[in-house]
PDB file of C-alpha atoms and ligand atoms in Angstrom:
ATOM      1  CA  UNK Z 174       3.749 -23.359   1.554  1.00  0.00           C
ATOM      2  CA  UNK Z 175       2.372 -21.570   4.664  1.00  0.00           C
ATOM      3  CA  UNK Z 176       3.077 -18.118   3.490  1.00  0.00           C
ATOM      4  CA  UNK Z 177       0.993 -18.528   0.386  1.00  0.00           C
ATOM      5  CA  UNK Z 178      -1.636 -20.428   2.372  1.00  0.00           C
ATOM      6  CA  UNK Z 179      -1.765 -17.388   4.753  1.00  0.00           C
ATOM      7  CA  UNK Z 180      -2.271 -15.003   1.858  1.00  0.00           C
ATOM      8  CA  UNK Z 181      -4.881 -17.242   0.262  1.00  0.00           C
ATOM      9  CA  UNK Z 182      -6.576 -17.449   3.570  1.00  0.00           C
ATOM     10  CA  UNK Z 183      -6.528 -13.614   4.234  1.00  0.00           C
ATOM     11  CA  UNK Z 184      -7.825 -13.146   0.491  1.00  0.00           C
ATOM     12  CA  UNK Z 185     -10.697 -15.508   0.691  1.00  0.00           C
ATOM     13  CA  UNK Z 186     -11.960 -14.122   4.160  1.00  0.00           C
ATOM     14  CA  UNK Z 187     -11.649 -10.468   2.905  1.00  0.00           C
ATOM     15  CA  UNK Z 188     -13.576 -11.069  -0.192  1.00  0.00           C
ATOM     16  CA  UNK Z 189     -16.200 -13.252   1.408  1.00  0.00           C
ATOM     17  CA  UNK Z 190     -16.754 -10.827   4.208  1.00  0.00           C
ATOM     18  CA  UNK Z 191     -16.499  -7.661   2.074  1.00  0.00           C
ATOM     19  CA  UNK Z 192     -17.037  -7.867  -1.467  1.00  0.00           C
ATOM     20  CA  UNK Z 193     -20.519  -6.323  -2.222  1.00  0.00           C
ATOM     21  CA  UNK Z 194     -22.550  -8.684  -4.481  1.00  0.00           C
ATOM     22  CA  UNK Z 195     -23.776  -5.673  -6.389  1.00  0.00           C
ATOM     23  CA  UNK Z 196     -20.350  -4.068  -6.848  1.00  0.00           C
ATOM     24  CA  UNK Z 197     -20.115  -1.743  -9.633  1.00  0.00           C
ATOM     25  CA  UNK Z 198     -16.552  -0.395  -9.127  1.00  0.00           C
ATOM     26  CA  UNK Z 199     -13.789  -2.292  -7.468  1.00  0.00           C
ATOM     27  CA  UNK Z 200     -10.112  -1.126  -6.937  1.00  0.00           C
ATOM     28  CA  UNK Z 201      -7.404  -3.920  -7.553  1.00  0.00           C
ATOM     29  CA  UNK Z 202      -4.133  -3.461  -6.000  1.00  0.00           C
ATOM     30  CA  UNK Z 203      -0.601  -4.843  -6.726  1.00  0.00           C
ATOM     31  CA  UNK Z 204       1.832  -7.428  -5.596  1.00  0.00           C
ATOM     32  CA  UNK Z 205       1.164 -11.348  -5.101  1.00  0.00           C
ATOM     33  CA  UNK Z 206      -1.446 -11.548  -2.355  1.00  0.00           C
ATOM     34  CA  UNK Z 207      -4.077  -9.525  -4.665  1.00  0.00           C
ATOM     35  CA  UNK Z 208      -3.778 -12.666  -6.955  1.00  0.00           C
ATOM     36  CA  UNK Z 209      -5.544 -14.504  -4.404  1.00  0.00           C
ATOM     37  CA  UNK Z 210      -8.097 -11.629  -4.031  1.00  0.00           C
ATOM     38  CA  UNK Z 211      -9.057 -11.815  -7.652  1.00  0.00           C
ATOM     39  CA  UNK Z 212      -9.213 -15.621  -7.503  1.00  0.00           C
ATOM     40  CA  UNK Z 213     -11.501 -15.324  -4.646  1.00  0.00           C
ATOM     41  CA  UNK Z 214     -13.793 -12.655  -6.397  1.00  0.00           C
ATOM     42  CA  UNK Z 215     -14.016 -15.230  -9.500  1.00  0.00           C
ATOM     43  CA  UNK Z 216     -14.943 -17.999  -6.998  1.00  0.00           C
ATOM     44  CA  UNK Z 217     -17.674 -16.190  -5.514  1.00  0.00           C
ATOM     45  CA  UNK Z 218     -19.607 -16.847  -8.853  1.00  0.00           C
ATOM     46  CA  UNK Z 219     -21.428 -13.534  -8.741  1.00  0.00           C
ATOM     47  CA  UNK Z 220     -22.139 -11.748 -12.191  1.00  0.00           C
ATOM     48  CA  UNK Z 221     -19.100  -9.450 -12.826  1.00  0.00           C
ATOM     49  CA  UNK Z 222     -20.047  -8.484 -16.344  1.00  0.00           C
ATOM     50  CA  UNK Z 223     -21.140  -5.126 -15.478  1.00  0.00           C
ATOM     51  CA  UNK Z 224     -18.433  -4.640 -12.908  1.00  0.00           C
ATOM     52  CA  UNK Z 225     -15.418  -2.363 -13.547  1.00  0.00           C
ATOM     53  CA  UNK Z 226     -12.198  -3.112 -11.968  1.00  0.00           C
ATOM     54  CA  UNK Z 227      -9.697  -0.267 -11.379  1.00  0.00           C
ATOM     55  CA  UNK Z 228      -6.059  -1.421 -11.605  1.00  0.00           C
ATOM     56  CA  UNK Z 229      -3.328   0.165  -9.490  1.00  0.00           C
ATOM     57  CA  UNK Z 230      -0.522  -0.330 -12.046  1.00  0.00           C
ATOM     58  CA  UNK Z 231       0.476  -2.332 -15.102  1.00  0.00           C
ATOM     59  CA  UNK Z 232       0.745  -5.572 -13.289  1.00  0.00           C
ATOM     60  CA  UNK Z 233      -2.784  -4.994 -11.583  1.00  0.00           C
ATOM     61  CA  UNK Z 234      -4.241  -4.260 -15.104  1.00  0.00           C
ATOM     62  CA  UNK Z 235      -2.586  -7.394 -16.413  1.00  0.00           C
ATOM     63  CA  UNK Z 236      -4.124  -9.470 -13.496  1.00  0.00           C
ATOM     64  CA  UNK Z 237      -7.702  -8.224 -14.116  1.00  0.00           C
ATOM     65  CA  UNK Z 238      -7.740  -8.608 -17.727  1.00  0.00           C
ATOM     66  CA  UNK Z 239      -6.020 -12.165 -17.454  1.00  0.00           C
ATOM     67  CA  UNK Z 240      -9.054 -13.136 -15.137  1.00  0.00           C
ATOM     68  CA  UNK Z 241     -11.394 -12.119 -17.822  1.00  0.00           C
ATOM     69  CA  UNK Z 242     -12.733  -9.115 -15.893  1.00  0.00           C
ATOM     70  CA  UNK Z 243     -13.122  -5.452 -17.206  1.00  0.00           C
ATOM     71  CA  UNK Z 244     -10.331  -3.062 -16.219  1.00  0.00           C
ATOM     72  CA  UNK Z 245     -11.055   0.674 -16.370  1.00  0.00           C
ATOM     73  CA  UNK Z 246      -7.945   2.912 -15.743  1.00  0.00           C
ATOM     74  CA  UNK Z 247      -8.139   5.361 -12.778  1.00  0.00           C
ATOM     75  CA  UNK Z 248      -8.107   8.394 -15.251  1.00  0.00           C
ATOM     76  CA  UNK Z 249     -10.850   6.978 -17.122  1.00  0.00           C
ATOM     77  CA  UNK Z 250     -13.388   6.622 -14.315  1.00  0.00           C
ATOM     78  CA  UNK Z 251     -16.326   8.916 -14.912  1.00  0.00           C
ATOM     79  CA  UNK Z 252     -16.053  12.090 -12.738  1.00  0.00           C
ATOM     80  CA  UNK Z 253     -17.421  11.702  -9.236  1.00  0.00           C
ATOM     81  CA  UNK Z 254     -17.448   7.938  -9.347  1.00  0.00           C
ATOM     82  CA  UNK Z 255     -16.928   6.392  -5.788  1.00  0.00           C
ATOM     83  CA  UNK Z 256     -15.648   2.721  -5.990  1.00  0.00           C
ATOM     84  CA  UNK Z 257     -17.654   0.357  -3.984  1.00  0.00           C
ATOM     85  CA  UNK Z 258     -14.470  -1.222  -2.408  1.00  0.00           C
ATOM     86  CA  UNK Z 259     -10.824  -1.407  -2.973  1.00  0.00           C
ATOM     87  CA  UNK Z 260      -8.492  -4.353  -2.143  1.00  0.00           C
ATOM     88  CA  UNK Z 261      -4.917  -4.247  -1.942  1.00  0.00           C
ATOM     89  CA  UNK Z 262      -1.749  -5.831  -0.150  1.00  0.00           C
ATOM     90  CA  UNK Z 263       0.749  -4.083   2.129  1.00  0.00           C
ATOM     91  CA  UNK Z 264       4.262  -4.669   3.144  1.00  0.00           C
ATOM     92  CA  UNK Z 265       3.307  -4.103   6.860  1.00  0.00           C
ATOM     93  CA  UNK Z 266       0.189  -3.252   8.937  1.00  0.00           C
ATOM     94  CA  UNK Z 267       0.327  -2.083  12.499  1.00  0.00           C
ATOM     95  CA  UNK Z 268      -2.164  -2.312  15.468  1.00  0.00           C
ATOM     96  CA  UNK Z 269      -4.145   0.520  14.066  1.00  0.00           C
ATOM     97  CA  UNK Z 270      -4.321  -0.787  10.581  1.00  0.00           C
ATOM     98  CA  UNK Z 271      -1.784   1.736   9.288  1.00  0.00           C
ATOM     99  CA  UNK Z 272       0.129   0.158   6.345  1.00  0.00           C
ATOM    100  CA  UNK Z 273       3.529   0.579   4.672  1.00  0.00           C
ATOM    101  CA  UNK Z 274       3.083   0.269   0.894  1.00  0.00           C
ATOM    102  CA  UNK Z 275       5.064   0.724  -2.077  1.00  0.00           C
ATOM    103  CA  UNK Z 276       7.366  -2.486  -2.083  1.00  0.00           C
ATOM    104  CA  UNK Z 277       5.961  -2.842  -5.590  1.00  0.00           C
ATOM    105  CA  UNK Z 278       6.653   0.740  -6.620  1.00  0.00           C
ATOM    106  CA  UNK Z 279       3.013   1.435  -7.431  1.00  0.00           C
ATOM    107  CA  UNK Z 280       2.083   3.305  -4.188  1.00  0.00           C
ATOM    108  CA  UNK Z 281       0.897   6.615  -5.796  1.00  0.00           C
ATOM    109  CA  UNK Z 282      -1.766   4.903  -7.973  1.00  0.00           C
ATOM    110  CA  UNK Z 283      -2.423   2.425  -5.006  1.00  0.00           C
ATOM    111  CA  UNK Z 284      -3.282   5.497  -2.769  1.00  0.00           C
ATOM    112  CA  UNK Z 285      -5.243   7.236  -5.376  1.00  0.00           C
ATOM    113  CA  UNK Z 286      -7.494   4.212  -5.910  1.00  0.00           C
ATOM    114  CA  UNK Z 287      -7.686   3.507  -2.086  1.00  0.00           C
ATOM    115  CA  UNK Z 288      -8.930   7.122  -1.316  1.00  0.00           C
ATOM    116  CA  UNK Z 289     -11.447   6.831  -4.256  1.00  0.00           C
ATOM    117  CA  UNK Z 290     -13.313   3.822  -2.527  1.00  0.00           C
ATOM    118  CA  UNK Z 291     -15.792   3.676   0.138  1.00  0.00           C
ATOM    119  CA  UNK Z 292     -13.776   0.922   1.810  1.00  0.00           C
ATOM    120  CA  UNK Z 293     -10.053  -0.036   1.548  1.00  0.00           C
ATOM    121  CA  UNK Z 294      -9.642  -3.783   2.335  1.00  0.00           C
ATOM    122  CA  UNK Z 295      -5.946  -4.513   3.243  1.00  0.00           C
ATOM    123  CA  UNK Z 296      -5.008  -8.218   2.641  1.00  0.00           C
ATOM    124  CA  UNK Z 297      -1.884  -9.423   4.030  1.00  0.00           C
ATOM    125  CA  UNK Z 298      -0.394 -12.717   5.531  1.00  0.00           C
ATOM    126  CA  UNK Z 299       0.650 -12.866   8.840  1.00  0.00           C
ATOM    127  CA  UNK Z 300       4.272 -11.989   8.388  1.00  0.00           C
ATOM    128  CA  UNK Z 301       2.899  -8.341   7.584  1.00  0.00           C
ATOM    129  CA  UNK Z 302       0.964  -8.043  11.017  1.00  0.00           C
ATOM    130  CA  UNK Z 303       3.542  -6.172  13.449  1.00  0.00           C
ATOM    131  CA  UNK Z 304       2.384  -3.930  16.338  1.00  0.00           C
ATOM    132  CA  UNK Z 305       4.311  -0.941  15.075  1.00  0.00           C
ATOM    133  CA  UNK Z 306       5.316  -0.087  11.440  1.00  0.00           C
ATOM    134  CA  UNK Z 307       8.936  -0.427  10.419  1.00  0.00           C
ATOM    135  CA  UNK Z 308       9.423  -3.483  12.807  1.00  0.00           C
ATOM    136  CA  UNK Z 309       9.970  -6.142  10.137  1.00  0.00           C
ATOM    137  CA  UNK Z 310       9.809  -3.983   7.154  1.00  0.00           C
ATOM    138  CA  UNK Z 311      12.529  -1.409   7.540  1.00  0.00           C
ATOM    139  CA  UNK Z 312      11.930   1.338   5.186  1.00  0.00           C
ATOM    140  CA  UNK Z 313       9.280   3.943   3.761  1.00  0.00           C
ATOM    141  CA  UNK Z 314       8.904   3.868  -0.069  1.00  0.00           C
ATOM    142  CA  UNK Z 315       8.538   7.519  -1.178  1.00  0.00           C
ATOM    143  CA  UNK Z 316       7.711   8.397  -4.902  1.00  0.00           C
ATOM    144  CA  UNK Z 317       9.761  11.493  -5.884  1.00  0.00           C
ATOM    145  CA  UNK Z 318      10.451  13.524  -8.898  1.00  0.00           C
ATOM    146  CA  UNK Z 319      13.999  12.577 -10.410  1.00  0.00           C
ATOM    147  CA  UNK Z 320      15.086  16.311 -10.412  1.00  0.00           C
ATOM    148  CA  UNK Z 321      14.578  16.563  -6.734  1.00  0.00           C
ATOM    149  CA  UNK Z 322      15.716  13.142  -5.670  1.00  0.00           C
ATOM    150  CA  UNK Z 323      18.895  14.304  -4.005  1.00  0.00           C
ATOM    151  CA  UNK Z 324      17.177  17.114  -2.101  1.00  0.00           C
ATOM    152  CA  UNK Z 325      14.690  14.767  -0.772  1.00  0.00           C
ATOM    153  CA  UNK Z 326      17.393  12.427   0.270  1.00  0.00           C
ATOM    154  CA  UNK Z 327      19.094  14.988   2.573  1.00  0.00           C
ATOM    155  CA  UNK Z 328      15.851  16.245   3.978  1.00  0.00           C
ATOM    156  CA  UNK Z 329      15.158  12.392   4.948  1.00  0.00           C
ATOM    157  CA  UNK Z 330      18.382  12.268   6.710  1.00  0.00           C
ATOM    158  CA  UNK Z 331      17.644  15.477   8.611  1.00  0.00           C
ATOM    159  CA  UNK Z 332      14.311  13.707   9.720  1.00  0.00           C
ATOM    160  CA  UNK Z 333      16.426  10.904  11.002  1.00  0.00           C
ATOM    161  CA  UNK Z 334      16.445   8.452   8.203  1.00  0.00           C
ATOM    162  CA  UNK Z 335      19.341   6.081   8.083  1.00  0.00           C
ATOM    163  CA  UNK Z 336      20.925   5.660   4.666  1.00  0.00           C
ATOM    164  CA  UNK Z 337      17.866   6.339   2.597  1.00  0.00           C
ATOM    165  CA  UNK Z 338      18.454   5.294  -1.111  1.00  0.00           C
ATOM    166  CA  UNK Z 339      17.231   5.608  -4.589  1.00  0.00           C
ATOM    167  CA  UNK Z 340      15.749   2.194  -5.501  1.00  0.00           C
ATOM    168  CA  UNK Z 341      17.675   0.752  -8.677  1.00  0.00           C
ATOM    169  CA  UNK Z 342      15.671  -1.211 -11.208  1.00  0.00           C
ATOM    170  CA  UNK Z 343      15.956  -4.927 -11.200  1.00  0.00           C
ATOM    171  CA  UNK Z 344      18.545  -5.098 -13.553  1.00  0.00           C
ATOM    172  CA  UNK Z 345      20.886  -2.296 -11.923  1.00  0.00           C
ATOM    173  CA  UNK Z 346      22.625  -1.625 -15.333  1.00  0.00           C
ATOM    174  CA  UNK Z 347      19.534   0.548 -16.191  1.00  0.00           C
ATOM    175  CA  UNK Z 348      19.928   2.700 -12.997  1.00  0.00           C
ATOM    176  CA  UNK Z 349      17.228   3.910 -10.948  1.00  0.00           C
ATOM    177  CA  UNK Z 350      13.719   2.093 -11.114  1.00  0.00           C
ATOM    178  CA  UNK Z 351      11.071   4.371 -12.760  1.00  0.00           C
ATOM    179  CA  UNK Z 352       7.372   4.194 -11.749  1.00  0.00           C
ATOM    180  CA  UNK Z 353       4.391   4.310 -14.000  1.00  0.00           C
ATOM    181  CA  UNK Z 354       4.742   8.189 -13.539  1.00  0.00           C
ATOM    182  CA  UNK Z 355       8.296   8.001 -14.606  1.00  0.00           C
ATOM    183  CA  UNK Z 356       9.289   9.036 -11.123  1.00  0.00           C
ATOM    184  CA  UNK Z 357      11.968   7.569  -8.706  1.00  0.00           C
ATOM    185  CA  UNK Z 358      11.335   5.559  -5.532  1.00  0.00           C
ATOM    186  CA  UNK Z 359      13.432   6.458  -2.573  1.00  0.00           C
ATOM    187  CA  UNK Z 360      13.496   3.778   0.253  1.00  0.00           C
ATOM    188  CA  UNK Z 361      13.892   5.353   3.524  1.00  0.00           C
ATOM    189  CA  UNK Z 362      14.610   3.379   6.586  1.00  0.00           C
ATOM    190  CA  UNK Z 363      13.511   4.946   9.937  1.00  0.00           C
ATOM    191  CA  UNK Z 364      13.017   3.826  13.441  1.00  0.00           C
ATOM    192  CA  UNK Z 365       9.659   1.961  14.271  1.00  0.00           C
ATOM    193  CA  UNK Z 366       6.795   4.393  13.887  1.00  0.00           C
ATOM    194  CA  UNK Z 367       4.854   5.249  17.066  1.00  0.00           C
ATOM    195  CA  UNK Z 368       0.923   5.377  17.359  1.00  0.00           C
ATOM    196  CA  UNK Z 369      -1.054   8.390  18.467  1.00  0.00           C
ATOM    197  CA  UNK Z 370      -1.886   6.346  21.579  1.00  0.00           C
ATOM    198  CA  UNK Z 371       1.760   5.783  22.382  1.00  0.00           C
ATOM    199  CA  UNK Z 372       2.292   9.564  22.113  1.00  0.00           C
ATOM    200  CA  UNK Z 373      -0.623  10.106  24.546  1.00  0.00           C
ATOM    201  CA  UNK Z 374       0.680   7.503  26.909  1.00  0.00           C
ATOM    202  CA  UNK Z 375       3.869   9.565  26.831  1.00  0.00           C
ATOM    203  CA  UNK Z 376       5.642   6.429  25.292  1.00  0.00           C
ATOM    204  CA  UNK Z 377       6.815   8.779  22.540  1.00  0.00           C
ATOM    205  CA  UNK Z 378      10.361   8.302  22.778  1.00  0.00           C
ATOM    206  CA  UNK Z 379      10.786  12.043  22.984  1.00  0.00           C
ATOM    207  CA  UNK Z 380      14.101  13.307  22.642  1.00  0.00           C
ATOM    208  CA  UNK Z 381      15.156  10.057  20.740  1.00  0.00           C
ATOM    209  CA  UNK Z 382      16.473  11.371  17.467  1.00  0.00           C
ATOM    210  CA  UNK Z 383      14.434  10.043  14.470  1.00  0.00           C
ATOM    211  CA  UNK Z 384      11.454   8.582  16.512  1.00  0.00           C
ATOM    212  CA  UNK Z 385       8.202   9.677  14.959  1.00  0.00           C
ATOM    213  CA  UNK Z 386       4.452   9.237  15.297  1.00  0.00           C
ATOM    214  CA  UNK Z 387       3.200   7.606  11.927  1.00  0.00           C
ATOM    215  CA  UNK Z 388       1.000  10.551  10.868  1.00  0.00           C
ATOM    216  CA  UNK Z 389       3.464  13.132  11.848  1.00  0.00           C
ATOM    217  CA  UNK Z 390       6.317  11.606   9.683  1.00  0.00           C
ATOM    218  CA  UNK Z 391       3.930  11.052   6.764  1.00  0.00           C
ATOM    219  CA  UNK Z 392       3.063  14.599   6.684  1.00  0.00           C
ATOM    220  CA  UNK Z 393       6.579  15.867   7.055  1.00  0.00           C
ATOM    221  CA  UNK Z 394       7.765  13.681   4.250  1.00  0.00           C
ATOM    222  CA  UNK Z 395       4.840  14.630   2.020  1.00  0.00           C
ATOM    223  CA  UNK Z 396       5.572  18.279   2.496  1.00  0.00           C
ATOM    224  CA  UNK Z 397       9.250  17.925   1.314  1.00  0.00           C
ATOM    225  CA  UNK Z 398       9.198  19.733  -2.254  1.00  0.00           C
ATOM    226  CA  UNK Z 399       9.625  16.828  -4.917  1.00  0.00           C
ATOM    227  CA  UNK Z 400       7.671  14.259  -3.033  1.00  0.00           C
ATOM    228  CA  UNK Z 401       4.823  13.010  -5.093  1.00  0.00           C
ATOM    229  CA  UNK Z 402       3.485  10.323  -2.518  1.00  0.00           C
ATOM    230  CA  UNK Z 403       4.545   8.506   0.670  1.00  0.00           C
ATOM    231  CA  UNK Z 404       4.118   4.776   1.137  1.00  0.00           C
ATOM    232  CA  UNK Z 405       2.364   5.290   4.591  1.00  0.00           C
ATOM    233  CA  UNK Z 406      -1.397   4.590   4.447  1.00  0.00           C
ATOM    234  CA  UNK Z 407      -3.017   5.819   7.619  1.00  0.00           C
ATOM    235  CA  UNK Z 408      -6.646   6.085   8.501  1.00  0.00           C
ATOM    236  CA  UNK Z 409      -7.843   4.346   5.514  1.00  0.00           C
ATOM    237  CA  UNK Z 410      -8.949   1.075   6.518  1.00  0.00           C
ATOM    238  CA  UNK Z 411     -12.317   1.017   8.494  1.00  0.00           C
ATOM    239  CA  UNK Z 412     -11.681  -1.046  11.773  1.00  0.00           C
ATOM    240  CA  UNK Z 413     -14.344  -3.497  10.760  1.00  0.00           C
ATOM    241  CA  UNK Z 414     -12.897  -4.128   7.576  1.00  0.00           C
ATOM    242  CA  UNK Z 415      -9.964  -6.010   9.042  1.00  0.00           C
ATOM    243  CA  UNK Z 416      -9.296  -9.124   7.144  1.00  0.00           C
ATOM    244  CA  UNK Z 417      -8.145 -12.226   8.983  1.00  0.00           C
ATOM    245  CA  UNK Z 418      -5.432 -14.480   7.521  1.00  0.00           C
ATOM    246  CA  UNK Z 419      -3.932 -16.793  10.061  1.00  0.00           C
ATOM    247  CA  UNK Z 420      -1.982 -20.138   9.727  1.00  0.00           C
ATOM    248  CA  UNK Z 421      -1.862 -22.660  12.565  1.00  0.00           C
ATOM    249  CA  UNK Z 422      -3.397 -20.132  15.110  1.00  0.00           C
ATOM    250  CA  UNK Z 423      -0.964 -17.555  14.222  1.00  0.00           C
ATOM    251  CA  UNK Z 424      -1.655 -13.775  14.944  1.00  0.00           C
ATOM    252  CA  UNK Z 425      -4.567 -12.724  12.503  1.00  0.00           C
ATOM    253  CA  UNK Z 426      -4.125  -9.964  10.187  1.00  0.00           C
TER     254      UNK Z 426
HETATM  255  O1  DER K 746       3.648  -2.306  -3.199  1.00  0.00           O
HETATM  256  C1  DER K 746       2.647  -2.603  -2.375  1.00  0.00           C
HETATM  257  O2  DER K 746       2.191  -1.855  -1.642  1.00  0.00           O
HETATM  258  C2  DER K 746       2.064  -4.003  -2.581  1.00  0.00           C
HETATM  259  O3  DER K 746       0.700  -3.908  -2.139  1.00  0.00           O
HETATM  260  C3  DER K 746       2.914  -4.954  -2.000  1.00  0.00           C
HETATM  261  O4  DER K 746       3.920  -4.485  -1.553  1.00  0.00           O
HETATM  262  C4  DER K 746       2.176  -6.042  -1.357  1.00  0.00           C
HETATM  263  O5  DER K 746       2.935  -7.178  -2.088  1.00  0.00           O
HETATM  264  P1  DER K 746       2.651  -8.761  -1.576  1.00  0.00           P
HETATM  265  O6  DER K 746       1.407  -8.916  -1.728  1.00  0.00           O
HETATM  266  O7  DER K 746       3.497  -9.440  -2.942  1.00  0.00           O
HETATM  267  O8  DER K 746       3.542  -8.945  -0.419  1.00  0.00           O
END
């Protein structure tokens, strides 16, 4: 279908334009789009026998192994190694290539891997491409220590989040979802996030409660005691690394 075609198109372009043929260390993200990235890497036909692929969680590791590639967990990477490149999906991407991530509850490991790479390539179908974050995807996933979860919820409400909630596991009977780190995920809805350029232009909705500039809000949430990581990735994707995935001339991503 056209969404899958858009994911595949974005993955092909991203890999063909950015995968370094001599790559030794490659970060591999989580979700469904990343499956097409791995397919595209295999289709390149380059020798990957000496390449190490760093997963961002259990599903990512399974994907790497199933593709016959060598997975090395993040905490087993030799000290000081910088990844040549990291590919990952996103839940939404704005005009500055900031991303909302964490729909798949792997945001902490995803950020560790992304920050360890020379270049972070976000691969997403055209639905994800919005002018401002939290336009179509309505909430920020936040990884928190269970013991502090309610305190964080209250702080998020003070920051203007509307009905933030602890994410339940897929089978609700088990209660809250637990991440690979054994933490909870809070999904915190906020009003669309402004870019620095909006604030400069005075379009900062100042005085409107709960309207934040993207990096300011990320910093404020990260500072709440009990927060391990915030699902806002900003300033991570080099502008030239923008992958294009479009179908029928829709807006490229
Ligand atoms: O959790 C994440 O940030 C993932 O990258 C994810 O949400 C993207 O998933 P998708 O490729 O299945 O849309």
